Amino acid sequence: MKKVYTYTACLTFLFSPIIQASSEPDNFELSLQELLDVEVTSVSKQPQALSKAPAAIYVITSDDIQRSGATSIPQALRDVPGLHVAQLDSQKWAIGSRGFNGRYNNKLLVMMDGRTLYSPEFSGVYWEVQDTLMADIERIEVIRGPGAAMWGANAVNGVINIITKHSADTQGVYLEAGAGDYEQGFASFRFGGKLDGGVTFRGYAKGFERDSLTFNNQDMLFPQRLLMNGVSSDNDWGNVQGGGRVDIPVGSVASLTVSADFYRSQLQQTLFTPTMNPPFYGEFYSDEFDANGWNLLAKYTEAVSATSEYSIQAYYDHARRDESFLGFTTDTVDVDFQYQFKAGTNHNIVWGLGYRYISDDINAAAIISPSNEDASTELWSAFFRDEITLLEDTLWLTLASRIENNSYTGIEVQPNLRLLYKVDDVSTLWSSVAYSVRTPSRAENNWSINAVNIPPNVRVSSLMPAAPFLTKVVVAGNDDYESEELVTYEIGYRFTPSSVFSLDSSVFYNDYNGLRSVTIGPPDLSTLSSGFITQRNFFSNNDYGHSYGIETSAQWLVANNFKMKLNYSLFEGDFSESITQNTDAPKHIVSINADWSLNKYIDMNATWRYTSDVPALSPFTFTNKTIRSHHGVDIGVNWLPVSDVTLSLYGKNLLGGSYVEYEAEQFHIPYRVEPSFYGKLSVLF
């Protein structure tokens, strides 16, 4: 289990310079006003100041990531208002915006430098294999609420856009190494340089080993505990990754960017599989597997005039996963064209075309078997956006829509209307009405899932009556499965009364229809001679519901070297009683962050966060169980003994004890998050 490290020497080493260090304060990288003027691209697909973006958007800067000590992208997302970020085990994360969280969340679009981090198997993200050198991230833009009019289907409840730095900003050599208890060991290397003609480049390599999270059988139901006896709960893992980027000026008005990444992970997990032998429910077993992949992306941008430009982007993505219950290989080709220009003085127009081809090969297994192992899908798309100035420097109307033609449901149209009103120099109001869809994945269309086996005369839920025979419950895909629909209404307010305080709030109401449900089919008695019957159920679109909430972020520059941040979200939801997916978010999520630059050598970061109770779908009873509220504290200290050398010590999830943050919907067991520590050395030269 977890290794024990002695940190007394490290603490002494880090804090002893405080007595003799200079008292000269060190300013933060960006002031509050500069943060409001940061250019974001995720709302409109073209640069605009954050303060003028008519959407609920939050930006995580490179400085935020460095100070927090985040070693993964999910960790960097923990304190975004409206996001529910929960660790499931050592590798897996559940990340959702405005509800519908879970291991297989399918209503959140995630991108890195324009490449969609998407698994067509379930319309979601395998977070454990989405990584890069954290020091190379320029910013992460998070939109809560739909972005489908610009980015397409599945950008339903939010968009996360991870943007890495230009290679000109990562010159020289960067080294990073560290170790701790959960973070057992990690190291990164990056080299950036210049070539003739203004060409800049970088290459990187990184690797890490992470320990298992703790398993406590008291977090399971009594029958599950019996089945876990003698089964390993190890979930440690290791990963190696590398890649690079080249930025090439083409004349004076154009540029070409080429980037590539590869990764390989070795992971352990404990899985549940139904069995036909007593006690019939199933059995737990340990599974060790590999996940690997690579991608190649190229983007060409050219300015046609002072007010217009176009870009062409293409990428190829290959992913392979060898889990025993779901092995697959996926290859994706994506091409995107975009053109933006100003028409007169009042219209700022962007339009574009896109094509995506996905080929995947699924290995049939005991739990999941597709009707066709090899499949391919196509997606054609076009979008148009017009930002109209109604009153100069005061009122803007944005009309946008995207049209897509996909292989499952055909043509989908997703419109959006946004209004931005600058009340005065310190106040801005915005509103939005949007329609978006979540299109089917392979799972709903053609999978057959052996969800559970029910012993004779046992009733596990109101959906399934007790039967005198062993019942094999199968949920099957449906060719007629339609898109899940959402209409969203939003109002936002930004208030910056001074250069040292800002407030950003939004209110939303979501109306869902056609949500995924399960229709009970007639029992199949043809297998009765073998001692069991098959209850074949089907995915359908009969569920519905609504949710509403408030999201607030406040920043206060208390002093030139001390900044505080408060993020809060409130969520309420009401959904069909028979819902078969996680819908609710925690009612309250709060985080308070303090950044303190003691002097030009030492800075400290502390964050307290709280998450209230949240229901999660139990994989064993098909009913909701309660994940209890929890809180914790992260503390980090960074010391610069000499220029370009940083020694850091971080404590994560302190003072809250041991707790389950969330539980995967199916096949996995719950793990507990515990306090952890690690130290890190960073060198730039």
GROMACS .gro file of N, CA and C in nm, residues 468-541:
model
  222
  468PRO      N    1  -3.891  -1.660  -1.053
  468PRO     CA    2  -3.854  -1.785  -0.985
  468PRO      C    3  -3.729  -1.849  -1.043
  469PHE      N    4  -3.671  -1.789  -1.147
  469PHE     CA    5  -3.551  -1.844  -1.210
  469PHE      C    6  -3.439  -1.740  -1.207
  470LEU      N    7  -3.318  -1.789  -1.227
  470LEU     CA    8  -3.207  -1.698  -1.248
  470LEU      C    9  -3.237  -1.611  -1.369
  471THR      N   10  -3.218  -1.479  -1.354
  471THR     CA   11  -3.249  -1.386  -1.463
  471THR      C   12  -3.123  -1.314  -1.508
  472LYS      N   13  -3.091  -1.326  -1.634
  472LYS     CA   14  -2.978  -1.256  -1.694
  472LYS      C   15  -3.031  -1.127  -1.756
  473VAL      N   16  -2.994  -1.013  -1.696
  473VAL     CA   17  -3.046  -0.883  -1.741
  473VAL      C   18  -2.951  -0.826  -1.847
  474VAL      N   19  -3.003  -0.803  -1.966
  474VAL     CA   20  -2.925  -0.751  -2.077
  474VAL      C   21  -2.989  -0.620  -2.123
  475VAL      N   22  -2.908  -0.517  -2.138
  475VAL     CA   23  -2.954  -0.390  -2.194
  475VAL      C   24  -2.896  -0.379  -2.335
  476ALA      N   25  -2.982  -0.368  -2.433
  476ALA     CA   26  -2.939  -0.374  -2.572
  476ALA      C   27  -2.953  -0.239  -2.639
  477GLY      N   28  -2.866  -0.216  -2.738
  477GLY     CA   29  -2.873  -0.095  -2.818
  477GLY      C   30  -2.998  -0.093  -2.905
  478ASN      N   31  -3.026   0.025  -2.958
  478ASN     CA   32  -3.152   0.046  -3.030
  478ASN      C   33  -3.123   0.134  -3.150
  479ASP      N   34  -3.149   0.081  -3.270
  479ASP     CA   35  -3.128   0.160  -3.393
  479ASP      C   36  -3.212   0.286  -3.397
  480ASP      N   37  -3.324   0.285  -3.323
  480ASP     CA   38  -3.416   0.400  -3.324
  480ASP      C   39  -3.387   0.499  -3.213
  481TYR      N   40  -3.278   0.478  -3.140
  481TYR     CA   41  -3.245   0.571  -3.032
  481TYR      C   42  -3.218   0.710  -3.090
  482GLU      N   43  -3.282   0.811  -3.032
  482GLU     CA   44  -3.272   0.948  -3.081
  482GLU      C   45  -3.178   1.031  -2.994
  483SER      N   46  -3.153   1.152  -3.035
  483SER     CA   47  -3.067   1.242  -2.959
  483SER      C   48  -3.139   1.290  -2.833
  484GLU      N   49  -3.062   1.309  -2.727
  484GLU     CA   50  -3.113   1.372  -2.606
  484GLU      C   51  -3.111   1.523  -2.626
  485GLU      N   52  -3.216   1.592  -2.582
  485GLU     CA   53  -3.233   1.734  -2.614
  485GLU      C   54  -3.227   1.821  -2.489
  486LEU      N   55  -3.177   1.943  -2.508
  486LEU     CA   56  -3.170   2.039  -2.399
  486LEU      C   57  -3.198   2.179  -2.450
  487VAL      N   58  -3.285   2.251  -2.379
  487VAL     CA   59  -3.304   2.394  -2.401
  487VAL      C   60  -3.255   2.464  -2.274
  488THR      N   61  -3.163   2.558  -2.290
  488THR     CA   62  -3.100   2.625  -2.177
  488THR      C   63  -3.127   2.775  -2.181
  489TYR      N   64  -3.162   2.829  -2.065
  489TYR     CA   65  -3.182   2.974  -2.048
  489TYR      C   66  -3.079   3.022  -1.945
  490GLU      N   67  -3.004   3.127  -1.978
  490GLU     CA   68  -2.899   3.176  -1.889
  490GLU      C   69  -2.901   3.328  -1.880
  491ILE      N   70  -2.864   3.378  -1.762
  491ILE     CA   71  -2.842   3.521  -1.740
  491ILE      C   72  -2.713   3.535  -1.659
  492GLY      N   73  -2.627   3.628  -1.701
  492GLY     CA   74  -2.502   3.648  -1.631
  492GLY      C   75  -2.476   3.794  -1.598
  493TYR      N   76  -2.394   3.817  -1.496
  493TYR     CA   77  -2.362   3.953  -1.452
  493TYR      C   78  -2.215   3.959  -1.411
  494ARG      N   79  -2.143   4.058  -1.463
  494ARG     CA   80  -2.004   4.082  -1.425
  494ARG      C   81  -1.994   4.222  -1.363
  495PHE      N   82  -1.924   4.230  -1.250
  495PHE     CA   83  -1.915   4.354  -1.175
  495PHE      C   84  -1.771   4.375  -1.132
  496THR      N   85  -1.711   4.485  -1.175
  496THR     CA   86  -1.573   4.517  -1.140
  496THR      C   87  -1.567   4.661  -1.092
  497PRO      N   88  -1.600   4.685  -0.965
  497PRO     CA   89  -1.607   4.822  -0.916
  497PRO      C   90  -1.471   4.888  -0.898
  498SER      N   91  -1.363   4.808  -0.893
  498SER     CA   92  -1.230   4.865  -0.874
  498SER      C   93  -1.129   4.769  -0.934
  499SER      N   94  -1.005   4.809  -0.931
  499SER     CA   95  -0.898   4.726  -0.987
  499SER      C   96  -0.860   4.612  -0.895
  500VAL      N   97  -0.920   4.606  -0.775
  500VAL     CA   98  -0.882   4.503  -0.679
  500VAL      C   99  -0.995   4.404  -0.649
  501PHE      N  100  -1.112   4.420  -0.714
  501PHE     CA  101  -1.224   4.328  -0.685
  501PHE      C  102  -1.305   4.304  -0.812
  502SER      N  103  -1.347   4.179  -0.832
  502SER     CA  104  -1.436   4.146  -0.944
  502SER      C  105  -1.532   4.036  -0.902
  503LEU      N  106  -1.650   4.039  -0.962
  503LEU     CA  107  -1.754   3.940  -0.935
  503LEU      C  108  -1.813   3.894  -1.067
  504ASP      N  109  -1.826   3.764  -1.084
  504ASP     CA  110  -1.883   3.706  -1.206
  504ASP      C  111  -1.985   3.602  -1.164
  505SER      N  112  -2.113   3.623  -1.200
  505SER     CA  113  -2.221   3.533  -1.160
  505SER      C  114  -2.307   3.496  -1.279
  506SER      N  115  -2.366   3.378  -1.271
  506SER     CA  116  -2.460   3.334  -1.375
  506SER      C  117  -2.571   3.252  -1.312
  507VAL      N  118  -2.687   3.259  -1.374
  507VAL     CA  119  -2.804   3.182  -1.334
  507VAL      C  120  -2.850   3.104  -1.455
  508PHE      N  121  -2.886   2.976  -1.438
  508PHE     CA  122  -2.928   2.896  -1.553
  508PHE      C  123  -3.051   2.812  -1.520
  509TYR      N  124  -3.123   2.778  -1.626
  509TYR     CA  125  -3.235   2.683  -1.618
  509TYR      C  126  -3.223   2.589  -1.737
  510ASN      N  127  -3.217   2.459  -1.711
  510ASN     CA  128  -3.203   2.357  -1.815
  510ASN      C  129  -3.331   2.274  -1.824
  511ASP      N  130  -3.383   2.258  -1.945
  511ASP     CA  131  -3.502   2.177  -1.969
  511ASP      C  132  -3.463   2.061  -2.062
  512TYR      N  133  -3.460   1.938  -2.007
  512TYR     CA  134  -3.415   1.820  -2.081
  512TYR      C  135  -3.534   1.738  -2.129
  513ASN      N  136  -3.522   1.684  -2.249
  513ASN     CA  137  -3.620   1.590  -2.302
  513ASN      C  138  -3.549   1.479  -2.378
  514GLY      N  139  -3.615   1.363  -2.386
  514GLY     CA  140  -3.559   1.250  -2.458
  514GLY      C  141  -3.434   1.194  -2.394
  515LEU      N  142  -3.424   1.204  -2.261
  515LEU     CA  143  -3.307   1.151  -2.193
  515LEU      C  144  -3.305   0.998  -2.200
  516ARG      N  145  -3.186   0.945  -2.187
  516ARG     CA  146  -3.170   0.800  -2.197
  516ARG      C  147  -3.248   0.728  -2.087
  517SER      N  148  -3.323   0.629  -2.127
  517SER     CA  149  -3.401   0.547  -2.035
  517SER      C  150  -3.385   0.402  -2.078
  518VAL      N  151  -3.447   0.312  -2.005
  518VAL     CA  152  -3.446   0.170  -2.039
  518VAL      C  153  -3.589   0.122  -2.046
  519THR      N  154  -3.626   0.064  -2.159
  519THR     CA  155  -3.759   0.005  -2.178
  519THR      C  156  -3.751  -0.145  -2.151
  520ILE      N  157  -3.838  -0.192  -2.063
  520ILE     CA  158  -3.839  -0.333  -2.026
  520ILE      C  159  -3.904  -0.414  -2.138
  521GLY      N  160  -3.831  -0.511  -2.188
  521GLY     CA  161  -3.884  -0.598  -2.291
  521GLY      C  162  -3.941  -0.726  -2.232
  522PRO      N  163  -4.004  -0.810  -2.313
  522PRO     CA  164  -4.059  -0.937  -2.264
  522PRO      C  165  -3.947  -1.035  -2.231
  523PRO      N  166  -3.962  -1.117  -2.127
  523PRO     CA  167  -3.860  -1.217  -2.094
  523PRO      C  168  -3.840  -1.315  -2.209
  524ASP      N  169  -3.716  -1.354  -2.229
  524ASP     CA  170  -3.682  -1.454  -2.329
  524ASP      C  171  -3.670  -1.588  -2.258
  525LEU      N  172  -3.766  -1.679  -2.283
  525LEU     CA  173  -3.771  -1.808  -2.213
  525LEU      C  174  -3.697  -1.918  -2.287
  526SER      N  175  -3.636  -1.883  -2.400
  526SER     CA  176  -3.571  -1.986  -2.482
  526SER      C  177  -3.451  -2.049  -2.412
  527THR      N  178  -3.395  -1.979  -2.312
  527THR     CA  179  -3.278  -2.032  -2.241
  527THR      C  180  -3.316  -2.102  -2.111
  528LEU      N  181  -3.448  -2.121  -2.089
  528LEU     CA  182  -3.494  -2.179  -1.963
  528LEU      C  183  -3.439  -2.321  -1.942
  529SER      N  184  -3.420  -2.391  -2.051
  529SER     CA  185  -3.367  -2.528  -2.040
  529SER      C  186  -3.225  -2.528  -1.984
  530SER      N  187  -3.157  -2.413  -1.995
  530SER     CA  188  -3.022  -2.401  -1.939
  530SER      C  189  -3.023  -2.348  -1.797
  531GLY      N  190  -3.142  -2.327  -1.742
  531GLY     CA  191  -3.153  -2.288  -1.602
  531GLY      C  192  -3.169  -2.140  -1.578
  532PHE      N  193  -3.188  -2.060  -1.681
  532PHE     CA  194  -3.206  -1.916  -1.661
  532PHE      C  195  -3.293  -1.859  -1.773
  533ILE      N  196  -3.346  -1.740  -1.746
  533ILE     CA  197  -3.418  -1.665  -1.849
  533ILE      C  198  -3.341  -1.536  -1.876
  534THR      N  199  -3.363  -1.480  -1.992
  534THR     CA  200  -3.296  -1.354  -2.029
  534THR      C  201  -3.398  -1.242  -2.030
  535GLN      N  202  -3.373  -1.141  -1.950
  535GLN     CA  203  -3.457  -1.021  -1.952
  535GLN      C  204  -3.389  -0.919  -2.041
  536ARG      N  205  -3.439  -0.904  -2.163
  536ARG     CA  206  -3.375  -0.816  -2.261
  536ARG      C  207  -3.444  -0.680  -2.258
  537ASN      N  208  -3.371  -0.579  -2.215
  537ASN     CA  209  -3.422  -0.443  -2.211
  537ASN      C  210  -3.354  -0.360  -2.320
  538PHE      N  211  -3.410  -0.242  -2.348
  538PHE     CA  212  -3.361  -0.163  -2.459
  538PHE      C  213  -3.343  -0.017  -2.420
  539PHE      N  214  -3.236   0.044  -2.471
  539PHE     CA  215  -3.220   0.187  -2.452
  539PHE      C  216  -3.331   0.261  -2.526
  540SER      N  217  -3.386   0.363  -2.461
  540SER     CA  218  -3.493   0.444  -2.522
  540SER      C  219  -3.478   0.588  -2.475
  541ASN      N  220  -3.571   0.674  -2.517
  541ASN     CA  221  -3.562   0.818  -2.488
  541ASN      C  222  -3.685   0.868  -2.413
   0.00000   0.00000   0.00000
